[in-house]
Amino acid sequence: FASAGAAFVPRAAPFGGENPSHADYVDELYDNVLGREGEAAGRDFWIRSLDQGMDDAELLMVFADSPENLAQTADDTDAGIWVL
């Protein structure tokens, strides 16, 4: 899954522009995937995860497959619509 995520979200626009910081990337994932700002503890956790070597695409997949995102997109995906 992570390699599939990398095809969709290289570290470039709209996710923080060219070579965004880990903080900018995490903020964009919260905004674009979950539609909200990240809470302090969660945001800090994901920034540290990237700092410690987690791959960008892997983090994208974590957000995409999160219970929060799945609940938000359930009506669309249940109807057979792929949400990208």
mmCIF file of C-alpha atoms in Angstrom, residues 2-78:
data_model
loop_
_atom_site.group_PDB
_atom_site.id
_atom_site.type_symbol
_atom_site.label_atom_id
_atom_site.label_comp_id
_atom_site.label_asym_id
_atom_site.label_seq_id
_atom_site.Cartn_x
_atom_site.Cartn_y
_atom_site.Cartn_z
ATOM 1 C CA ALA A 2 2.769 2.436 0.800
ATOM 2 C CA SER A 3 4.155 2.245 -2.725
ATOM 3 C CA ALA A 4 0.683 2.973 -4.103
ATOM 4 C CA GLY A 5 0.455 5.974 -1.813
ATOM 5 C CA ALA A 6 3.772 7.279 -3.072
ATOM 6 C CA ALA A 7 2.362 7.399 -6.596
ATOM 7 C CA PHE A 8 -0.419 9.706 -5.430
ATOM 8 C CA VAL A 9 1.394 11.960 -2.981
ATOM 9 C CA PRO A 10 5.005 12.691 -3.715
ATOM 10 C CA ARG A 11 6.402 15.346 -1.376
ATOM 11 C CA ALA A 12 5.223 18.217 -3.569
ATOM 12 C CA ALA A 13 2.245 20.465 -4.193
ATOM 13 C CA PRO A 14 -0.446 20.514 -2.942
ATOM 14 C CA PHE A 15 1.040 18.880 0.158
ATOM 15 C CA GLY A 16 3.221 21.705 1.395
ATOM 16 C CA GLY A 17 4.972 22.603 -1.862
ATOM 17 C CA GLU A 18 8.477 21.492 -2.717
ATOM 18 C CA ASN A 19 10.077 19.511 0.113
ATOM 19 C CA PRO A 20 7.695 20.491 2.928
ATOM 20 C CA SER A 21 8.750 20.034 6.515
ATOM 21 C CA HIS A 22 7.385 17.037 8.372
ATOM 22 C CA ALA A 23 5.088 19.392 10.275
ATOM 23 C CA ASP A 24 3.721 20.877 7.040
ATOM 24 C CA TYR A 25 3.182 17.419 5.550
ATOM 25 C CA VAL A 26 1.308 16.191 8.636
ATOM 26 C CA ASP A 27 -0.810 19.354 8.696
ATOM 27 C CA GLU A 28 -1.730 18.829 5.033
ATOM 28 C CA LEU A 29 -2.703 15.212 5.677
ATOM 29 C CA TYR A 30 -4.972 16.231 8.524
ATOM 30 C CA ASP A 31 -6.546 18.931 6.373
ATOM 31 C CA ASN A 32 -6.857 17.009 3.091
ATOM 32 C CA VAL A 33 -7.631 13.507 4.360
ATOM 33 C CA LEU A 34 -9.510 14.128 7.605
ATOM 34 C CA GLY A 35 -10.798 17.620 6.870
ATOM 35 C CA ARG A 36 -9.671 19.096 10.154
ATOM 36 C CA GLU A 37 -6.708 20.401 12.095
ATOM 37 C CA GLY A 38 -4.655 17.838 13.940
ATOM 38 C CA GLU A 39 -4.850 17.678 17.717
ATOM 39 C CA ALA A 40 -1.531 18.472 19.389
ATOM 40 C CA ALA A 41 -0.718 14.962 20.647
ATOM 41 C CA GLY A 42 -1.572 13.240 17.347
ATOM 42 C CA ARG A 43 0.217 15.837 15.269
ATOM 43 C CA ASP A 44 3.342 15.553 17.411
ATOM 44 C CA PHE A 45 3.223 11.741 17.226
ATOM 45 C CA TRP A 46 3.122 11.709 13.416
ATOM 46 C CA ILE A 47 5.842 14.351 13.078
ATOM 47 C CA ARG A 48 8.094 12.270 15.357
ATOM 48 C CA SER A 49 7.253 9.155 13.323
ATOM 49 C CA LEU A 50 8.442 10.889 10.153
ATOM 50 C CA ASP A 51 11.503 12.229 11.969
ATOM 51 C CA GLN A 52 12.337 8.640 12.968
ATOM 52 C CA GLY A 53 12.111 7.348 9.398
ATOM 53 C CA MET A 54 8.471 6.586 8.631
ATOM 54 C CA ASP A 55 7.873 6.895 4.901
ATOM 55 C CA ASP A 56 5.558 9.680 3.621
ATOM 56 C CA ALA A 57 3.486 7.218 1.617
ATOM 57 C CA GLU A 58 3.120 4.917 4.614
ATOM 58 C CA LEU A 59 1.769 7.814 6.674
ATOM 59 C CA LEU A 60 -0.648 8.712 3.879
ATOM 60 C CA MET A 61 -1.966 5.143 3.972
ATOM 61 C CA VAL A 62 -2.359 5.296 7.765
ATOM 62 C CA PHE A 63 -4.502 8.418 7.386
ATOM 63 C CA ALA A 64 -6.453 7.002 4.436
ATOM 64 C CA ASP A 65 -7.181 3.738 6.243
ATOM 65 C CA SER A 66 -7.987 5.391 9.592
ATOM 66 C CA PRO A 67 -11.394 4.709 11.161
ATOM 67 C CA GLU A 68 -12.093 8.456 10.990
ATOM 68 C CA ASN A 69 -11.496 8.667 7.239
ATOM 69 C CA LEU A 70 -13.305 5.394 6.537
ATOM 70 C CA ALA A 71 -16.358 6.669 8.431
ATOM 71 C CA GLN A 72 -16.259 9.982 6.538
ATOM 72 C CA THR A 73 -16.080 8.293 3.154
ATOM 73 C CA ALA A 74 -18.328 5.283 3.853
ATOM 74 C CA ASP A 75 -21.348 6.613 1.960
ATOM 75 C CA ASP A 76 -19.261 7.233 -1.154
ATOM 76 C CA THR A 77 -17.293 4.003 -1.059
ATOM 77 C CA ASP A 78 -20.383 1.932 -0.231
#
